[in-house]
């Protein structure tokens, strides 16, 4: 019989707060399946093709939450928080692994971890057939039903709030939430899941480099292409866009299955993540690169690329220090484009981390706000009180100005040295729209008595990761929110405007000029001027919200736009 403590911990694996997530349970089930092959001689589990394929098979079998996606690297890493699993670092990576809280992709995992280890107490249980079968059945029951810490069945995670049916929901809201850390459901953040998600096509933006890389690879005299950048810069997504061009597919068409480590089409091969390669096959890969019978697109982070160069310096006929210096120089070019020679192998190099990506991010946001995404909401009875739909309407009816101000703030950060990746932009922009709210959250808001200020859920507050009164803890995990907090936007009030906003004897009171918000703006302005009060909100917080509303939504006449520069702590930014 299995100890009660073990049963309880297995049941807990599927729960993150109030949300059921199947990934850790599936990873544990995958490990048990793979350990069978060596009769449980040892507890070593490698993040290899067998693990990923077995995980995918189980995931497709037990998946019930359609907003989730198949990302085996995440539970592989995070199972170390259980008493079942530990991670064994690569040589020299001990301290780096110890200081790492999460991994953004399989490449980051493979750069840190050699293998996982099923710990002795669980391994002992697995070696006994009867207890192993009991464990497997418990995991399957949890996957099928969802159970609390006592093993009892709880309210299904698929259950919808009373009065709502599956047909009444806007699936685009669930998709936007899946792109965020808020709510803990950001499984769709990575290209591995995006390229197979039909919703991805609704926000995907054609990358300007896709055609350039395509032409380079199809040119008989062209070079191999090396694509690098930070995790989240969109390297894999761009590589799959190039792949679709060679297959003559629509760029928004989802793939039927996640891409393999290597995808061949015609005489072009795409390796979507060099860190996932089998290092034993390096000599064969280098020979192919040298022969040029095929043209290659290699996607790699800096560490993996340097490792490849150093490990095979003898093949290239050069010293490892010289190769390392040449690689670093190539990827550090300020323009984001350069060439690289490793021995007789030549590459055209694109480093996405050096390329301004704000135009792409802006197009993604505009796609998120496309009226077609929100047509279903127009038919729902809840639309008048739904905070998400109210927020969308506010953004759509003031789209040019609101988006301009949002990206003006991003631009200020960029020019002062803070660059966000496309993934970081995407999760923040999705959060601006939904606040991370799901259907149950919306139901609570709609039935709250007295009703909350609608500004709590609107983009000008959520931009900062709060509701105007207190921070949203999950939003604070976002890199964009962390960086925005450092900017201290609005901390330097504009004296002329402050006089108009708060002093009673002002002859020229400030009006927001946005019909749907004028009443709430005036309530907050009066509270900030100590003319009225709200329970649970200080006058300082009311004033901060008023300043935010003005920055993001007010139409400043010519000659009076100094407020914008002052708010961004950069008076000359507009110039």
XYZ file of C-alpha atoms in Angstrom:
575
model
C 0.000 0.000 0.000
C 1.141 3.550 -0.725
C 1.644 5.887 2.216
C -1.005 8.591 2.684
C 1.651 11.313 2.401
C 2.669 10.105 -1.062
C -0.955 9.998 -2.216
C -1.563 13.511 -0.960
C 1.499 14.909 -2.699
C 0.542 13.297 -6.009
C -2.942 14.794 -5.749
C -1.417 18.211 -5.020
C 0.803 18.096 -8.126
C -2.131 18.939 -10.390
C -3.124 22.091 -8.535
C -1.701 25.583 -8.706
C -3.828 27.746 -6.450
C -7.394 27.116 -7.591
C -6.376 26.084 -11.098
C -5.895 22.474 -12.186
C -2.850 21.934 -14.405
C -2.059 18.488 -15.722
C 1.586 18.988 -16.715
C 3.441 17.773 -13.591
C 1.227 14.697 -13.323
C 1.841 13.870 -16.986
C 5.590 14.371 -16.559
C 5.617 11.975 -13.615
C 3.572 9.435 -15.576
C 6.034 9.834 -18.470
C 8.989 9.170 -16.169
C 7.397 5.982 -14.833
C 6.757 4.765 -18.372
C 10.351 5.400 -19.417
C 11.856 3.817 -16.289
C 10.030 0.602 -17.109
C 12.390 0.117 -20.031
C 15.395 -0.379 -17.751
C 13.416 -2.268 -15.078
C 13.816 0.653 -12.670
C 17.551 -0.044 -12.297
C 18.172 3.630 -11.594
C 16.078 6.772 -11.438
C 17.705 8.854 -14.175
C 15.361 10.681 -16.584
C 16.773 12.553 -19.581
C 15.002 15.366 -21.385
C 15.385 13.701 -24.753
C 13.240 12.752 -27.738
C 11.758 9.753 -25.891
C 10.658 11.883 -22.951
C 9.121 14.561 -25.173
C 7.282 12.064 -27.381
C 5.934 10.036 -24.456
C 4.880 13.227 -22.666
C 3.098 14.386 -25.830
C 1.265 11.060 -26.173
C 0.005 11.206 -22.581
C -0.803 14.898 -22.916
C -3.004 14.319 -25.955
C -4.668 11.397 -24.204
C -5.598 13.201 -20.997
C -5.923 16.836 -22.144
C -9.218 18.402 -21.138
C -8.248 22.069 -20.848
C -8.017 23.264 -24.454
C -6.162 26.446 -23.467
C -3.194 24.356 -22.302
C -0.342 23.351 -24.549
C 2.277 20.623 -24.686
C 5.379 22.035 -22.973
C 7.255 19.145 -21.310
C 10.276 21.243 -20.304
C 8.237 23.235 -17.763
C 7.129 20.334 -15.502
C 10.524 18.634 -16.027
C 12.088 21.677 -14.353
C 9.431 22.427 -11.738
C 8.971 18.872 -10.453
C 12.130 19.543 -8.428
C 9.828 21.285 -5.926
C 8.320 17.870 -5.096
C 9.857 15.153 -2.948
C 9.883 12.821 -5.962
C 12.321 14.550 -8.276
C 15.679 16.321 -8.291
C 17.703 17.925 -11.079
C 21.334 17.075 -11.742
C 23.127 20.094 -13.297
C 25.601 20.023 -16.127
C 29.209 20.356 -15.027
C 29.929 23.909 -13.922
C 26.243 24.882 -13.907
C 25.548 24.086 -10.232
C 25.268 27.680 -8.993
C 23.405 28.871 -12.079
C 20.806 26.113 -11.708
C 20.439 26.848 -8.016
C 19.652 30.487 -8.795
C 17.201 29.750 -11.633
C 13.503 29.926 -10.745
C 12.081 28.880 -14.113
C 13.119 28.122 -17.695
C 11.703 29.909 -20.702
C 12.196 27.045 -23.124
C 13.746 23.633 -23.715
C 17.026 25.231 -24.742
C 17.407 26.938 -21.373
C 16.634 23.645 -19.610
C 19.233 21.717 -21.622
C 21.859 24.406 -21.001
C 21.517 23.860 -17.238
C 20.379 20.288 -16.575
C 22.037 16.995 -17.443
C 19.185 14.818 -16.176
C 16.504 14.464 -13.526
C 16.598 11.841 -10.813
C 13.639 9.978 -9.330
C 14.459 9.985 -5.630
C 14.981 6.751 -3.709
C 11.683 6.574 -1.726
C 9.546 6.803 -4.857
C 11.886 4.598 -6.887
C 11.512 1.879 -4.245
C 7.734 2.014 -4.595
C 7.971 1.836 -8.375
C 10.075 -1.316 -8.271
C 7.147 -3.212 -6.698
C 4.548 -3.987 -9.374
C 1.498 -3.711 -7.111
C 2.414 -0.310 -5.671
C 3.531 0.909 -9.100
C 0.125 0.037 -10.578
C -1.576 1.765 -7.651
C 0.513 4.897 -8.215
C -0.183 4.946 -11.945
C -3.905 4.529 -11.375
C -3.906 7.371 -8.839
C -2.179 9.677 -11.310
C -4.665 8.731 -14.041
C -7.599 9.351 -11.693
C -6.223 12.795 -10.856
C -5.791 13.590 -14.542
C -9.312 12.497 -15.402
C -11.168 14.007 -12.486
C -9.120 16.523 -10.506
C -8.794 15.793 -6.787
C -8.082 17.731 -3.639
C -5.260 17.029 -1.195
C -7.266 14.243 0.453
C -7.811 12.487 -2.839
C -11.511 13.403 -2.927
C -13.061 14.574 -6.142
C -13.587 18.330 -6.249
C -15.514 20.706 -8.488
C -14.356 20.037 -12.017
C -11.904 22.546 -13.401
C -14.025 22.489 -16.568
C -17.135 23.670 -14.714
C -18.429 27.064 -15.803
C -20.122 29.674 -13.621
C -23.875 29.341 -13.259
C -25.768 30.761 -16.188
C -22.875 30.471 -18.626
C -22.584 27.770 -21.237
C -19.543 26.746 -23.265
C -21.140 28.256 -26.359
C -21.453 31.663 -24.682
C -17.737 32.126 -24.041
C -15.341 34.072 -26.216
C -12.451 31.636 -26.771
C -10.155 34.537 -27.646
C -10.239 35.663 -23.998
C -8.955 32.258 -22.878
C -6.258 32.448 -25.519
C -5.093 35.893 -24.371
C -4.976 34.647 -20.791
C -2.884 31.676 -21.897
C -0.206 34.137 -23.033
C 0.175 35.653 -19.569
C 1.769 34.735 -16.278
C -1.305 36.200 -14.593
C -3.530 33.310 -13.591
C -0.746 30.787 -14.098
C -1.935 29.640 -17.524
C 0.772 30.880 -19.853
C 1.435 27.559 -21.571
C 0.926 29.114 -24.991
C 3.738 31.615 -24.599
C 6.260 29.596 -26.596
C 6.564 28.829 -30.284
C 6.323 25.085 -29.652
C 2.653 25.526 -28.765
C 1.883 28.640 -30.795
C 2.634 27.117 -34.179
C -0.012 24.436 -33.584
C -2.628 26.778 -32.092
C -5.318 27.988 -34.473
C -5.727 31.178 -32.404
C -2.096 32.148 -32.988
C -2.907 33.154 -36.548
C -5.256 35.843 -35.242
C -2.409 37.808 -33.649
C 0.579 36.675 -35.717
C 2.454 39.418 -37.551
C 4.592 38.785 -40.616
C 8.217 39.239 -39.593
C 10.196 41.442 -42.003
C 13.198 39.113 -41.746
C 11.246 36.062 -42.931
C 11.422 37.004 -46.607
C 15.075 38.045 -46.308
C 16.052 34.705 -44.760
C 13.909 32.823 -47.286
C 15.644 34.497 -50.226
C 19.088 33.890 -48.722
C 18.419 30.176 -48.258
C 16.856 29.603 -51.665
C 19.674 31.445 -53.492
C 22.122 28.825 -54.895
C 24.941 31.211 -53.999
C 23.445 32.092 -50.614
C 24.933 31.297 -47.237
C 23.691 29.302 -44.287
C 21.686 31.459 -41.863
C 22.248 31.665 -38.127
C 19.377 33.133 -36.103
C 20.077 34.096 -32.500
C 18.682 36.322 -29.772
C 17.280 36.219 -26.274
C 14.711 33.696 -25.085
C 11.331 35.080 -26.144
C 12.607 37.166 -29.062
C 10.624 35.033 -31.506
C 13.455 33.003 -33.042
C 11.499 29.747 -33.291
C 8.375 31.503 -34.532
C 10.400 33.235 -37.250
C 12.043 29.933 -38.194
C 8.623 28.296 -38.583
C 7.456 31.229 -40.709
C 10.421 30.591 -43.036
C 9.540 26.879 -43.010
C 5.988 27.696 -44.131
C 7.352 29.827 -46.971
C 9.341 26.866 -48.272
C 6.262 24.651 -47.963
C 4.159 27.325 -49.695
C 1.773 27.465 -46.752
C -0.235 30.417 -45.493
C 1.799 32.008 -42.700
C -1.157 31.933 -40.295
C -1.847 28.246 -40.908
C -1.219 26.201 -37.742
C 1.039 23.161 -37.988
C -0.606 19.785 -37.491
C 2.097 18.675 -35.022
C 4.838 20.557 -33.166
C 8.000 20.939 -35.257
C 10.731 18.375 -34.794
C 14.283 19.300 -33.821
C 15.104 19.294 -37.551
C 12.685 20.014 -40.391
C 13.771 19.320 -43.983
C 12.030 20.789 -46.992
C 13.592 20.483 -50.450
C 17.286 21.244 -50.127
C 16.810 23.413 -47.022
C 16.968 22.231 -43.408
C 15.783 24.127 -40.348
C 17.113 23.281 -36.896
C 14.741 25.158 -34.637
C 16.857 24.948 -31.471
C 20.499 23.958 -31.644
C 20.507 23.174 -27.910
C 18.082 20.276 -28.516
C 20.424 18.521 -30.926
C 22.091 15.206 -30.177
C 25.711 16.292 -29.669
C 26.890 12.905 -30.925
C 25.607 13.939 -34.350
C 27.689 17.142 -34.474
C 30.309 15.731 -36.891
C 27.597 14.770 -39.372
C 25.968 18.200 -39.074
C 29.268 19.999 -39.603
C 29.997 17.888 -42.665
C 26.593 18.833 -44.141
C 27.229 22.503 -43.438
C 30.625 22.294 -45.122
C 29.440 20.400 -48.222
C 26.610 22.919 -48.875
C 24.466 20.323 -50.641
C 21.780 21.654 -48.325
C 21.301 25.148 -46.943
C 20.707 25.368 -43.182
C 18.840 27.744 -40.908
C 20.225 27.246 -37.392
C 18.397 28.743 -34.410
C 20.602 29.056 -31.348
C 21.184 31.025 -28.196
C 24.633 32.434 -27.525
C 25.770 29.769 -25.065
C 24.930 26.847 -27.351
C 26.607 28.503 -30.329
C 29.803 29.137 -28.353
C 29.730 25.557 -27.093
C 29.516 24.227 -30.661
C 32.458 26.387 -31.766
C 34.650 25.462 -28.786
C 33.886 21.727 -28.866
C 34.890 21.462 -32.526
C 37.701 23.998 -32.821
C 39.938 21.240 -34.232
C 37.415 20.629 -37.032
C 37.485 24.324 -37.882
C 41.294 24.389 -37.689
C 41.407 27.301 -35.254
C 41.964 27.962 -31.567
C 38.892 27.998 -29.365
C 39.647 31.527 -28.099
C 39.779 32.896 -31.649
C 36.528 31.180 -32.586
C 34.782 32.455 -29.472
C 35.919 36.004 -30.169
C 34.682 35.812 -33.759
C 31.271 34.442 -32.713
C 30.798 37.160 -30.089
C 31.802 39.883 -32.555
C 29.347 38.592 -35.167
C 26.357 38.478 -32.847
C 27.211 41.828 -31.215
C 26.906 43.932 -34.369
C 24.721 46.933 -33.508
C 22.629 46.539 -36.678
C 21.651 43.001 -35.688
C 23.070 41.561 -38.920
C 26.560 40.340 -39.786
C 28.506 37.410 -41.261
C 30.420 34.668 -39.494
C 33.033 32.187 -40.710
C 33.753 29.018 -38.750
C 36.612 27.488 -40.675
C 35.268 27.161 -44.232
C 31.607 27.292 -43.109
C 30.031 30.691 -43.664
C 26.857 32.076 -42.094
C 24.705 35.122 -42.481
C 23.867 36.058 -38.893
C 20.742 37.766 -37.551
C 20.566 38.658 -33.851
C 16.978 39.521 -32.917
C 18.132 40.932 -29.577
C 19.793 43.811 -31.473
C 16.746 44.671 -33.576
C 14.021 47.121 -32.516
C 10.876 45.000 -32.208
C 8.342 47.619 -31.137
C 6.687 47.914 -34.544
C 5.998 44.165 -34.440
C 4.638 44.395 -30.891
C 2.351 47.254 -31.890
C 0.905 45.241 -34.779
C 0.334 42.308 -32.416
C -1.638 44.590 -30.077
C -3.695 45.960 -32.948
C -4.495 42.381 -33.967
C -5.617 41.627 -30.412
C -8.057 44.536 -30.648
C -9.380 43.617 -34.092
C -13.214 43.916 -33.902
C -13.550 40.474 -35.469
C -12.040 38.949 -32.299
C -14.801 40.518 -30.221
C -17.872 40.063 -32.420
C -19.174 37.223 -30.260
C -19.204 39.538 -27.233
C -21.582 41.889 -29.025
C -24.272 39.186 -28.806
C -23.898 38.361 -25.089
C -26.141 39.715 -22.343
C -23.137 40.237 -20.051
C -21.468 42.753 -22.364
C -22.763 45.835 -20.522
C -21.055 44.864 -17.267
C -18.156 42.723 -18.476
C -14.915 44.514 -17.474
C -12.983 42.944 -20.359
C -15.474 44.060 -23.000
C -15.715 47.542 -21.459
C -11.933 47.739 -21.597
C -11.853 46.559 -25.228
C -14.468 49.150 -26.198
C -12.450 51.866 -24.465
C -9.303 50.867 -26.340
C -11.061 50.486 -29.688
C -12.850 53.835 -29.487
C -9.609 55.618 -28.534
C -7.280 53.258 -30.353
C -4.886 55.577 -32.130
C -4.257 57.752 -29.092
C -4.179 54.955 -26.508
C -1.790 52.761 -28.486
C 0.423 55.741 -29.294
C 0.740 56.579 -25.577
C 1.343 52.943 -24.553
C 4.170 52.607 -27.044
C 5.527 56.040 -26.208
C 6.098 54.691 -22.685
C 7.716 51.553 -24.105
C 9.868 53.756 -26.365
C 11.051 55.799 -23.401
C 12.144 52.547 -21.711
C 13.896 51.334 -24.868
C 15.809 54.563 -25.428
C 16.996 54.441 -21.825
C 18.301 50.891 -22.180
C 15.358 48.574 -21.379
C 14.424 46.259 -24.232
C 11.524 43.807 -23.959
C 11.299 40.627 -25.981
C 8.277 39.891 -28.146
C 7.102 37.338 -25.590
C 7.352 39.927 -22.807
C 5.476 42.465 -24.925
C 2.798 39.933 -25.825
C 2.051 38.795 -22.285
C 1.889 42.409 -21.045
C -0.359 43.576 -23.888
C -2.681 40.592 -23.422
C -2.871 41.434 -19.722
C -3.782 45.048 -20.535
C -6.893 43.693 -22.236
C -8.080 40.922 -19.899
C -6.457 41.758 -16.533
C -6.029 37.977 -16.309
C -9.765 37.605 -15.602
C -11.478 34.319 -16.399
C -15.221 33.648 -16.524
C -15.549 33.045 -12.796
C -13.679 36.287 -12.027
C -15.998 38.209 -14.334
C -19.029 36.673 -12.656
C -17.777 37.829 -9.249
C -17.229 41.359 -10.534
C -20.719 41.480 -12.029
C -22.406 40.339 -8.797
C -20.276 42.395 -6.398
C -22.284 44.748 -4.197
C -21.517 47.593 -4.220
C -19.984 47.341 -7.700
C -16.272 48.173 -7.965
C -14.937 51.107 -9.917
C -14.647 49.876 -13.489
C -11.266 51.628 -13.668
C -9.863 48.770 -11.567
C -9.901 46.579 -14.689
C -8.994 49.121 -17.349
C -5.739 49.206 -19.266
C -4.363 52.482 -17.869
C -4.113 50.852 -14.418
C -3.199 47.343 -15.577
C -0.298 48.784 -17.560
C 1.358 49.196 -14.153
C 0.304 45.755 -12.864
C -2.267 47.024 -10.368
C -5.953 47.952 -10.120
C -5.370 51.529 -9.037
C -5.369 50.593 -5.356
C -3.147 47.541 -4.905
C -0.758 45.470 -7.012
C -1.802 42.282 -8.798
C 0.698 39.764 -7.439
C 0.728 37.577 -10.544
C 1.245 40.582 -12.826
C 4.287 41.579 -10.807
C 6.013 38.460 -12.184
C 5.955 40.001 -15.665
C 9.237 41.491 -16.826
C 7.393 44.411 -18.445
C 5.661 45.352 -15.175
C 8.920 45.056 -13.237
C 10.685 47.379 -15.668
C 7.801 49.864 -15.779
C 7.879 50.121 -11.986
C 11.543 51.145 -12.194
C 10.688 54.061 -14.503
C 8.585 55.823 -11.859
C 6.246 57.215 -14.494
C 4.079 60.035 -13.103
C 6.272 60.621 -10.063
C 7.118 64.130 -11.275
C 3.762 65.956 -11.483
C 3.308 68.726 -14.026
C 2.673 71.856 -11.873
C 0.345 73.645 -14.276
C -1.913 70.625 -14.590
C -1.816 69.910 -10.864
C -3.276 73.354 -10.173
C -6.153 72.738 -12.583
C -6.868 69.276 -11.246
C -6.976 69.790 -7.497
C -7.482 73.462 -6.591
C -11.079 74.575 -6.083
C -10.492 78.132 -7.260
C -9.317 77.040 -10.702
C -11.155 78.804 -13.545
C -10.292 76.079 -16.070
C -11.258 72.644 -14.697
C -9.775 69.641 -16.462
C -12.081 67.342 -18.428
C -10.972 63.938 -19.721
C -13.151 64.061 -22.831
C -13.904 60.318 -22.990
C -17.635 59.763 -22.739
C -17.499 56.320 -21.142
C -15.089 57.504 -18.429
C -16.023 61.117 -17.751
C -18.149 60.267 -14.704
C -15.550 57.984 -13.120
C -12.791 60.467 -13.935
C -14.681 63.199 -12.106
C -15.312 60.940 -9.088
C -11.620 60.171 -8.815
C -10.658 63.794 -9.393
C -12.983 64.960 -6.601
C -11.609 62.325 -4.257
C -8.066 63.393 -5.111
C -9.018 66.998 -4.358
C -10.495 65.924 -0.978
C -13.991 66.907 -2.115
C -15.350 63.360 -1.635
C -14.199 59.982 -0.380
C -14.012 56.347 -1.465
C -13.694 53.594 1.093
C -10.428 51.711 0.713
C -8.669 54.288 -1.452
C -6.448 57.151 -0.348
C -6.582 60.516 -2.068
C -3.004 59.887 -3.285
C -4.121 56.776 -5.172
C -7.072 58.629 -6.664
C -4.743 61.349 -7.932
C -2.417 58.748 -9.438
C -5.310 57.191 -11.383
C -6.402 60.602 -12.655
C -2.885 61.314 -13.922
C -2.806 57.907 -15.642
C -6.137 58.568 -17.358
C -4.887 61.885 -18.640
C -1.639 60.424 -19.961
C -3.220 57.516 -21.841
C -6.486 59.105 -23.028
C -6.575 62.908 -22.930
C -6.415 64.854 -26.192
C -3.799 67.510 -25.523
C -3.982 70.486 -27.895
C -0.906 71.712 -29.711
C 1.505 73.420 -27.402
C 0.151 71.667 -24.311
C 1.709 68.243 -24.736
C 4.370 68.932 -22.135
C 2.308 66.801 -19.766
C 3.286 63.667 -21.701
C 7.033 64.240 -21.493
C 6.793 65.224 -17.838
C 4.768 62.111 -17.035
C 7.418 59.917 -18.684
C 10.248 61.702 -16.854
C 11.672 62.689 -20.216
C 10.584 66.220 -21.225
C 12.442 66.055 -24.568
C 11.255 62.578 -25.621
C 8.566 63.898 -27.975
C 11.091 66.183 -29.652
